[in-house]
Coordinates of C-alpha atoms in Angstrom, one line a residue:
M29 CA -29.0 1.8 -113.8
A30 CA -25.8 0.5 -115.2
T31 CA -22.5 2.1 -114.0
V32 CA -19.2 2.4 -115.7
R33 CA -15.8 2.7 -114.0
H34 CA -12.7 3.9 -115.6
A35 CA -9.0 3.2 -115.3
H36 CA -6.1 3.8 -117.8
T37 CA -2.5 2.8 -118.2
V38 CA 0.4 4.6 -119.7
W39 CA 3.1 2.1 -120.7
Q40 CA 6.6 3.1 -121.8
G41 CA 9.2 0.6 -123.4
D42 CA 9.1 -3.2 -124.2
L43 CA 7.6 -5.7 -121.8
L44 CA 10.8 -6.8 -120.0
K45 CA 12.5 -3.3 -119.5
G46 CA 9.5 -1.0 -119.8
S47 CA 7.1 0.1 -117.1
G48 CA 3.8 1.9 -116.7
V49 CA 1.4 3.7 -114.4
V50 CA -2.2 2.6 -114.0
T51 CA -4.5 5.4 -112.8
L52 CA -7.9 4.8 -111.0
D53 CA -9.8 7.4 -113.0
S54 CA -13.4 7.0 -111.6
S55 CA -12.4 7.2 -107.9
G56 CA -9.3 9.4 -108.2
L57 CA -7.8 7.3 -105.6
G58 CA -4.4 7.2 -107.2
S59 CA -1.9 6.1 -109.7
Y60 CA 0.2 3.0 -109.3
D61 CA 3.5 1.8 -110.9
V62 CA 3.4 -1.4 -112.8
S63 CA 6.2 -3.5 -114.5
W64 CA 6.9 -7.1 -115.8
P65 CA 9.3 -7.8 -112.9
A66 CA 6.6 -6.6 -110.4
R67 CA 4.1 -9.1 -112.0
S68 CA 6.6 -12.1 -112.6
E69 CA 9.0 -11.7 -109.6
E70 CA 8.8 -9.6 -106.5
P71 CA 6.5 -6.4 -106.4
N72 CA 9.2 -4.1 -105.0
G73 CA 6.7 -1.4 -104.4
K74 CA 4.8 -1.9 -107.6
T75 CA 1.4 -3.4 -108.5
S76 CA 0.2 -5.9 -111.1
P77 CA -2.9 -6.8 -112.9
E78 CA -3.2 -9.8 -110.6
E79 CA -3.0 -7.7 -107.5
L80 CA -5.7 -5.5 -108.9
I81 CA -7.8 -8.5 -109.7
A82 CA -7.3 -9.8 -106.2
A83 CA -8.5 -6.5 -104.8
A84 CA -11.5 -6.5 -107.1
H85 CA -12.4 -10.1 -106.3
S86 CA -12.0 -9.9 -102.6
S87 CA -14.2 -6.7 -102.4
C88 CA -16.9 -8.2 -104.7
F89 CA -17.0 -11.5 -102.9
S90 CA -17.3 -9.7 -99.5
M91 CA -20.2 -7.6 -100.9
A92 CA -22.0 -10.6 -102.3
F93 CA -21.5 -12.7 -99.3
S94 CA -22.6 -9.9 -96.8
N95 CA -25.8 -9.5 -98.9
G96 CA -26.5 -13.2 -99.1
L97 CA -26.0 -13.5 -95.3
A98 CA -28.3 -10.4 -94.7
K99 CA -31.0 -11.8 -97.0
D100 CA -30.8 -15.1 -95.1
G101 CA -31.5 -13.2 -91.8
H102 CA -27.9 -13.3 -90.7
P103 CA -26.2 -9.9 -91.3
P104 CA -22.5 -10.3 -90.7
T105 CA -20.7 -8.4 -87.9
R106 CA -17.5 -8.7 -89.9
L107 CA -16.0 -10.4 -93.0
D108 CA -12.3 -10.6 -93.6
T109 CA -11.7 -11.7 -97.3
K110 CA -8.4 -12.4 -98.9
A111 CA -7.9 -13.3 -102.7
D112 CA -4.7 -15.1 -103.9
V113 CA -4.4 -14.7 -107.5
T114 CA -1.7 -17.0 -109.0
F115 CA 0.1 -15.9 -112.1
Q116 CA 2.4 -18.2 -114.1
P117 CA 4.5 -16.6 -116.8
G118 CA 3.9 -18.1 -120.0
E119 CA 0.5 -19.5 -118.9
G120 CA -1.3 -16.6 -117.3
I121 CA -3.6 -16.7 -114.3
T122 CA -3.9 -20.3 -113.2
G123 CA -6.1 -19.8 -110.3
I124 CA -7.7 -17.7 -107.6
H125 CA -8.1 -18.7 -104.0
L126 CA -10.5 -16.9 -101.7
T127 CA -10.2 -17.1 -98.0
V128 CA -12.9 -15.6 -95.8
T129 CA -13.3 -15.4 -92.0
G130 CA -16.6 -14.3 -90.8
E131 CA -18.2 -13.1 -87.6
V132 CA -21.9 -14.0 -88.0
P133 CA -24.1 -14.2 -84.9
R134 CA -26.6 -17.1 -84.8
L135 CA -25.5 -18.9 -88.0
D136 CA -24.4 -22.5 -88.1
E137 CA -21.3 -23.7 -89.9
A138 CA -23.1 -25.5 -92.8
R139 CA -25.2 -22.5 -93.7
F140 CA -22.2 -20.3 -93.6
Q141 CA -20.3 -22.6 -95.9
E142 CA -23.5 -22.8 -98.4
L143 CA -23.9 -19.0 -98.5
A144 CA -20.0 -18.5 -99.1
E145 CA -20.0 -20.9 -101.9
D146 CA -23.1 -19.2 -103.4
A147 CA -21.2 -15.8 -103.2
K148 CA -18.2 -17.2 -104.7
K149 CA -20.2 -18.6 -107.6
N150 CA -22.3 -15.6 -108.2
C151 CA -20.4 -12.4 -107.4
P152 CA -20.0 -10.4 -110.6
V153 CA -16.1 -10.8 -110.5
S154 CA -16.3 -14.5 -110.2
Q155 CA -18.7 -14.6 -113.0
A156 CA -16.5 -12.4 -115.2
L157 CA -13.5 -14.8 -114.3
T158 CA -15.3 -18.1 -115.3
G159 CA -12.4 -19.3 -117.2
T160 CA -10.4 -19.5 -114.1
T161 CA -10.5 -22.0 -111.3
I162 CA -11.7 -20.3 -108.2
T163 CA -11.4 -22.1 -104.8
L164 CA -12.6 -21.1 -101.5
T165 CA -11.9 -21.5 -97.7
A166 CA -14.4 -20.2 -95.5
K167 CA -14.2 -20.1 -91.7
L168 CA -17.0 -19.1 -89.2
V169 CA -15.6 -17.6 -85.9

């Protein structure tokens, strides 16, 4: 069964001096301030589309990777995933780097790397972002 999630943004003013609020409607988890300076300079307590993409990508990758590991007979004890989304004003999103550290009992490094690459390639957020270069560093601990 398909699911649909909802968020909305109310923006006031022009790009450079304006600001907005993005609200996570489906979960009701909150509303977050956004602005151009928060996107192109320092966040100063506000979020950006890139931070929201990083959150989506790190969580999606973690789900896909944990599923792949479990299906391979190696359910993880813990996965710690970070997504770094690079935004260059005038160019857009120029890359995403995923970094994952995993505690996975009885799994060798080569298989860990193989399954991490598969999750990077096949998680739904990665697939939605196929126009962006996505790189990965995976470490088994």
